[in-house]
PDB file of C-alpha atoms in Angstrom:
ATOM      1  CA  MET W   1     -22.390  37.110 -42.728  1.00  0.00           C
ATOM      2  CA  TRP W   2     -20.715  39.332 -45.406  1.00  0.00           C
ATOM      3  CA  CYS W   3     -20.040  36.470 -47.815  1.00  0.00           C
ATOM      4  CA  GLU W   4     -23.678  34.991 -47.825  1.00  0.00           C
ATOM      5  CA  PHE W   5     -24.274  36.061 -51.184  1.00  0.00           C
ATOM      6  CA  LEU W   6     -21.730  33.021 -51.786  1.00  0.00           C
ATOM      7  CA  TYR W   7     -24.400  30.704 -51.025  1.00  0.00           C
ATOM      8  CA  VAL W   8     -27.103  31.997 -53.581  1.00  0.00           C
ATOM      9  CA  ILE W   9     -23.972  31.702 -56.299  1.00  0.00           C
ATOM     10  CA  LEU W  10     -23.624  27.905 -55.191  1.00  0.00           C
ATOM     11  CA  ALA W  11     -27.182  27.322 -55.618  1.00  0.00           C
ATOM     12  CA  TYR W  12     -27.538  28.502 -58.998  1.00  0.00           C
ATOM     13  CA  PHE W  13     -24.643  26.275 -60.241  1.00  0.00           C
ATOM     14  CA  GLU W  14     -25.759  23.512 -58.251  1.00  0.00           C
ATOM     15  CA  ALA W  15     -29.354  23.861 -59.941  1.00  0.00           C
ATOM     16  CA  LEU W  16     -28.201  24.602 -63.222  1.00  0.00           C
ATOM     17  CA  ARG W  17     -28.074  22.143 -66.034  1.00  0.00           C
ATOM     18  CA  LYS W  18     -25.954  21.339 -69.230  1.00  0.00           C
ATOM     19  CA  ASN W  19     -27.787  23.223 -71.926  1.00  0.00           C
ATOM     20  CA  GLU W  20     -28.546  25.925 -69.463  1.00  0.00           C
ATOM     21  CA  THR W  21     -24.624  26.458 -68.872  1.00  0.00           C
ATOM     22  CA  ILE W  22     -24.147  26.522 -72.233  1.00  0.00           C
ATOM     23  CA  TYR W  23     -27.035  29.367 -72.878  1.00  0.00           C
ATOM     24  CA  ASP W  24     -26.071  31.222 -69.666  1.00  0.00           C
ATOM     25  CA  ILE W  25     -22.578  30.831 -69.653  1.00  0.00           C
ATOM     26  CA  LEU W  26     -20.562  29.352 -72.972  1.00  0.00           C
ATOM     27  CA  ILE W  27     -22.477  31.738 -75.439  1.00  0.00           C
ATOM     28  CA  PRO W  28     -22.024  34.908 -73.677  1.00  0.00           C
ATOM     29  CA  ALA W  29     -18.566  33.588 -73.243  1.00  0.00           C
ATOM     30  CA  ILE W  30     -18.037  33.399 -76.974  1.00  0.00           C
ATOM     31  CA  ILE W  31     -19.611  36.746 -77.428  1.00  0.00           C
ATOM     32  CA  ALA W  32     -17.280  38.327 -75.065  1.00  0.00           C
ATOM     33  CA  PHE W  33     -14.198  36.370 -76.584  1.00  0.00           C
ATOM     34  CA  ALA W  34     -15.128  37.806 -79.980  1.00  0.00           C
ATOM     35  CA  SER W  35     -15.240  41.344 -78.684  1.00  0.00           C
ATOM     36  CA  PHE W  36     -11.580  40.601 -77.332  1.00  0.00           C
ATOM     37  CA  ILE W  37     -10.422  39.252 -80.712  1.00  0.00           C
ATOM     38  CA  TYR W  38     -12.591  42.220 -82.754  1.00  0.00           C
ATOM     39  CA  THR W  39     -10.559  44.817 -80.224  1.00  0.00           C
ATOM     40  CA  ILE W  40      -7.586  43.446 -80.735  1.00  0.00           C
ATOM     41  CA  LEU W  41      -7.854  43.575 -84.447  1.00  0.00           C
ATOM     42  CA  SER W  42      -9.592  46.728 -85.042  1.00  0.00           C
ATOM     43  CA  HIS W  43      -6.495  48.490 -82.840  1.00  0.00           C
ATOM     44  CA  ASN W  44      -9.005  50.258 -81.139  1.00  0.00           C
ATOM     45  CA  ASN W  45      -8.533  49.989 -77.646  1.00  0.00           C
ATOM     46  CA  THR W  46     -11.971  51.838 -76.349  1.00  0.00           C
ATOM     47  CA  ILE W  47     -14.339  49.823 -78.134  1.00  0.00           C
ATOM     48  CA  GLN W  48     -15.041  47.396 -75.157  1.00  0.00           C
ATOM     49  CA  ILE W  49     -14.797  50.138 -72.523  1.00  0.00           C
ATOM     50  CA  ASP W  50     -17.509  52.424 -74.782  1.00  0.00           C
ATOM     51  CA  PHE W  51     -19.658  49.696 -74.488  1.00  0.00           C
ATOM     52  CA  ILE W  52     -19.286  49.003 -71.135  1.00  0.00           C
ATOM     53  CA  ASN W  53     -20.087  52.462 -70.317  1.00  0.00           C
ATOM     54  CA  GLU W  54     -23.410  52.483 -72.414  1.00  0.00           C
ATOM     55  CA  VAL W  55     -24.383  49.654 -71.241  1.00  0.00           C
ATOM     56  CA  MET W  56     -23.819  50.052 -67.496  1.00  0.00           C
ATOM     57  CA  PRO W  57     -26.963  52.606 -66.720  1.00  0.00           C
ATOM     58  CA  PHE W  58     -29.048  49.405 -68.429  1.00  0.00           C
ATOM     59  CA  VAL W  59     -27.584  47.152 -65.937  1.00  0.00           C
ATOM     60  CA  GLY W  60     -28.528  49.436 -62.855  1.00  0.00           C
ATOM     61  CA  THR W  61     -31.804  49.667 -64.013  1.00  0.00           C
ATOM     62  CA  LEU W  62     -32.148  45.818 -64.860  1.00  0.00           C
ATOM     63  CA  LEU W  63     -31.381  45.519 -61.309  1.00  0.00           C
ATOM     64  CA  GLY W  64     -34.258  47.667 -60.088  1.00  0.00           C
ATOM     65  CA  PHE W  65     -36.543  45.669 -62.049  1.00  0.00           C
ATOM     66  CA  THR W  66     -35.281  42.036 -60.843  1.00  0.00           C
ATOM     67  CA  LEU W  67     -35.192  43.386 -57.531  1.00  0.00           C
ATOM     68  CA  ALA W  68     -39.072  44.243 -58.334  1.00  0.00           C
ATOM     69  CA  ALA W  69     -39.619  41.058 -59.969  1.00  0.00           C
ATOM     70  CA  LEU W  70     -38.311  38.997 -57.253  1.00  0.00           C
ATOM     71  CA  THR W  71     -40.285  40.928 -54.806  1.00  0.00           C
ATOM     72  CA  LEU W  72     -43.931  40.231 -57.096  1.00  0.00           C
ATOM     73  CA  LEU W  73     -43.023  36.919 -57.164  1.00  0.00           C
ATOM     74  CA  LEU W  74     -42.438  36.336 -53.481  1.00  0.00           C
ATOM     75  CA  SER W  75     -45.574  38.071 -52.815  1.00  0.00           C
ATOM     76  CA  ASN W  76     -47.921  36.952 -55.432  1.00  0.00           C
ATOM     77  CA  THR W  77     -49.774  33.722 -53.924  1.00  0.00           C
ATOM     78  CA  ARG W  78     -51.386  32.760 -57.434  1.00  0.00           C
ATOM     79  CA  ILE W  79     -47.539  32.103 -59.125  1.00  0.00           C
ATOM     80  CA  GLU W  80     -46.659  30.254 -55.738  1.00  0.00           C
ATOM     81  CA  GLY W  81     -49.445  28.026 -55.605  1.00  0.00           C
ATOM     82  CA  LYS W  82     -48.620  27.251 -59.340  1.00  0.00           C
ATOM     83  CA  THR W  83     -45.051  26.846 -58.602  1.00  0.00           C
ATOM     84  CA  ARG W  84     -44.958  25.369 -55.439  1.00  0.00           C
ATOM     85  CA  SER W  85     -46.666  22.143 -56.778  1.00  0.00           C
ATOM     86  CA  PHE W  86     -44.625  22.084 -59.898  1.00  0.00           C
ATOM     87  CA  PRO W  87     -41.783  19.534 -59.020  1.00  0.00           C
ATOM     88  CA  THR W  88     -38.402  19.763 -60.795  1.00  0.00           C
ATOM     89  CA  LYS W  89     -35.699  17.436 -61.107  1.00  0.00           C
ATOM     90  CA  ARG W  90     -33.311  20.024 -59.957  1.00  0.00           C
ATOM     91  CA  GLU W  91     -31.363  19.398 -56.779  1.00  0.00           C
ATOM     92  CA  ILE W  92     -29.566  21.923 -54.226  1.00  0.00           C
ATOM     93  CA  HIS W  93     -27.610  20.378 -51.410  1.00  0.00           C
ATOM     94  CA  GLY W  94     -29.052  16.982 -52.483  1.00  0.00           C
ATOM     95  CA  ASN W  95     -32.602  18.090 -52.128  1.00  0.00           C
ATOM     96  CA  THR W  96     -35.128  18.502 -54.746  1.00  0.00           C
ATOM     97  CA  ILE W  97     -36.672  21.761 -55.433  1.00  0.00           C
ATOM     98  CA  THR W  98     -39.403  23.094 -56.831  1.00  0.00           C
ATOM     99  CA  MET W  99     -40.094  25.564 -59.277  1.00  0.00           C
ATOM    100  CA  TYR W 100     -40.874  28.146 -56.762  1.00  0.00           C
ATOM    101  CA  GLU W 101     -37.511  27.610 -55.054  1.00  0.00           C
ATOM    102  CA  PHE W 102     -35.790  27.614 -58.534  1.00  0.00           C
ATOM    103  CA  LEU W 103     -37.312  31.152 -59.681  1.00  0.00           C
ATOM    104  CA  VAL W 104     -36.178  32.216 -56.379  1.00  0.00           C
ATOM    105  CA  VAL W 105     -32.731  31.290 -57.057  1.00  0.00           C
ATOM    106  CA  LEU W 106     -32.672  32.381 -60.368  1.00  0.00           C
ATOM    107  CA  PHE W 107     -33.925  35.587 -59.576  1.00  0.00           C
ATOM    108  CA  SER W 108     -31.704  35.691 -56.198  1.00  0.00           C
ATOM    109  CA  TYR W 109     -28.418  34.649 -58.339  1.00  0.00           C
ATOM    110  CA  LEU W 110     -29.325  37.641 -60.936  1.00  0.00           C
ATOM    111  CA  ILE W 111     -29.586  40.207 -57.949  1.00  0.00           C
ATOM    112  CA  VAL W 112     -26.333  39.223 -57.022  1.00  0.00           C
ATOM    113  CA  PHE W 113     -24.701  39.203 -60.162  1.00  0.00           C
ATOM    114  CA  GLU W 114     -25.989  42.697 -61.378  1.00  0.00           C
ATOM    115  CA  SER W 115     -24.982  44.112 -58.126  1.00  0.00           C
ATOM    116  CA  ILE W 116     -21.548  42.553 -58.446  1.00  0.00           C
ATOM    117  CA  LEU W 117     -21.100  44.318 -61.770  1.00  0.00           C
ATOM    118  CA  CYS W 118     -22.495  47.432 -60.630  1.00  0.00           C
ATOM    119  CA  ILE W 119     -20.205  47.553 -57.787  1.00  0.00           C
ATOM    120  CA  LEU W 120     -16.664  46.305 -59.745  1.00  0.00           C
ATOM    121  CA  TYR W 121     -17.878  48.791 -62.521  1.00  0.00           C
ATOM    122  CA  TYR W 122     -18.306  52.076 -60.074  1.00  0.00           C
ATOM    123  CA  ALA W 123     -15.248  51.025 -57.900  1.00  0.00           C
ATOM    124  CA  ALA W 124     -12.873  50.745 -61.161  1.00  0.00           C
ATOM    125  CA  TYR W 125     -14.555  54.295 -62.040  1.00  0.00           C
ATOM    126  CA  LEU W 126     -14.068  55.832 -58.380  1.00  0.00           C
ATOM    127  CA  PHE W 127     -10.127  54.325 -58.409  1.00  0.00           C
ATOM    128  CA  PRO W 128      -8.705  54.137 -61.885  1.00  0.00           C
ATOM    129  CA  ILE W 129      -5.419  52.281 -61.744  1.00  0.00           C
ATOM    130  CA  LYS W 130      -2.896  52.421 -64.884  1.00  0.00           C
ATOM    131  CA  ILE W 131      -2.060  48.650 -66.099  1.00  0.00           C
ATOM    132  CA  ASN W 132      -1.069  46.883 -69.199  1.00  0.00           C
ATOM    133  CA  GLY W 133      -3.313  47.331 -72.290  1.00  0.00           C
ATOM    134  CA  VAL W 134      -3.913  43.701 -72.283  1.00  0.00           C
ATOM    135  CA  VAL W 135      -4.906  43.195 -69.093  1.00  0.00           C
ATOM    136  CA  VAL W 136      -7.346  45.845 -69.451  1.00  0.00           C
ATOM    137  CA  GLN W 137      -8.796  43.984 -72.615  1.00  0.00           C
ATOM    138  CA  VAL W 138      -9.476  40.980 -70.674  1.00  0.00           C
ATOM    139  CA  CYS W 139     -10.522  42.408 -67.699  1.00  0.00           C
ATOM    140  CA  ASN W 140     -13.067  44.067 -69.902  1.00  0.00           C
ATOM    141  CA  THR W 141     -13.445  40.784 -71.987  1.00  0.00           C
ATOM    142  CA  ILE W 142     -14.813  39.021 -68.347  1.00  0.00           C
ATOM    143  CA  PHE W 143     -16.948  41.881 -67.706  1.00  0.00           C
ATOM    144  CA  ILE W 144     -18.564  42.282 -70.909  1.00  0.00           C
ATOM    145  CA  GLY W 145     -19.117  38.258 -70.647  1.00  0.00           C
ATOM    146  CA  GLY W 146     -20.774  39.087 -67.374  1.00  0.00           C
ATOM    147  CA  ILE W 147     -23.045  41.841 -68.984  1.00  0.00           C
ATOM    148  CA  PHE W 148     -24.305  39.163 -72.081  1.00  0.00           C
ATOM    149  CA  HIS W 149     -24.576  36.136 -68.931  1.00  0.00           C
ATOM    150  CA  ILE W 150     -26.781  38.585 -67.076  1.00  0.00           C
ATOM    151  CA  LEU W 151     -29.049  39.396 -70.774  1.00  0.00           C
ATOM    152  CA  PHE W 152     -28.889  35.710 -71.170  1.00  0.00           C
ATOM    153  CA  LEU W 153     -30.263  34.774 -67.923  1.00  0.00           C
ATOM    154  CA  THR W 154     -33.258  37.565 -67.910  1.00  0.00           C
ATOM    155  CA  LEU W 155     -34.212  36.173 -71.229  1.00  0.00           C
ATOM    156  CA  ARG W 156     -34.261  32.140 -69.523  1.00  0.00           C
ATOM    157  CA  ILE W 157     -35.902  33.554 -66.340  1.00  0.00           C
ATOM    158  CA  ALA W 158     -38.782  35.456 -68.486  1.00  0.00           C
ATOM    159  CA  SER W 159     -39.326  32.502 -70.550  1.00  0.00           C
ATOM    160  CA  ASN W 160     -39.760  30.398 -67.682  1.00  0.00           C
ATOM    161  CA  LEU W 161     -42.236  32.656 -65.952  1.00  0.00           C
ATOM    162  CA  TYR W 162     -44.404  32.708 -69.221  1.00  0.00           C
ATOM    163  CA  HIS W 163     -44.676  29.158 -69.432  1.00  0.00           C
ATOM    164  CA  ILE W 164     -45.415  28.921 -65.634  1.00  0.00           C
ATOM    165  CA  THR W 165     -48.319  31.610 -65.934  1.00  0.00           C
ATOM    166  CA  ILE W 166     -49.737  30.354 -68.893  1.00  0.00           C
ATOM    167  CA  ARG W 167     -49.573  26.484 -68.135  1.00  0.00           C
ATOM    168  CA  ARG W 168     -53.049  25.153 -67.380  1.00  0.00           C
TER     169      ARG W 168
END
């Protein structure tokens, strides 16, 4: 019961295409790595943590909007009717899924990932541990990659919904 969110994460990666992997994961990783290099070269160890502290309220707000969007998706019969009849070539556990199911997977994954970032941020804030500066920078870099992953995925979901709703 406690690890059911792992099924959502696995379903997301199973349904992901290679070009989406580049957009959702590789580009945020490159941005995060660039922030790591910039932090090292600038000799300013607070750049990353300042960014994280500035953006976390936004991530919390985005989590609320994502929950609301999933609720609207699940309760909107018009969108459900359009997307349930829209087949995809995506599969989860060997079963072809519809666009509706894919959107539910995307929103659910986004909620899980945003929640994990919020939990990690507040746990780290609650229990500050003194560790090596390079380890802190690597952890911050991974965290920044996660933040940009959320933002890029949100853009992709918004564009998917746009194309579904205006498709005639």
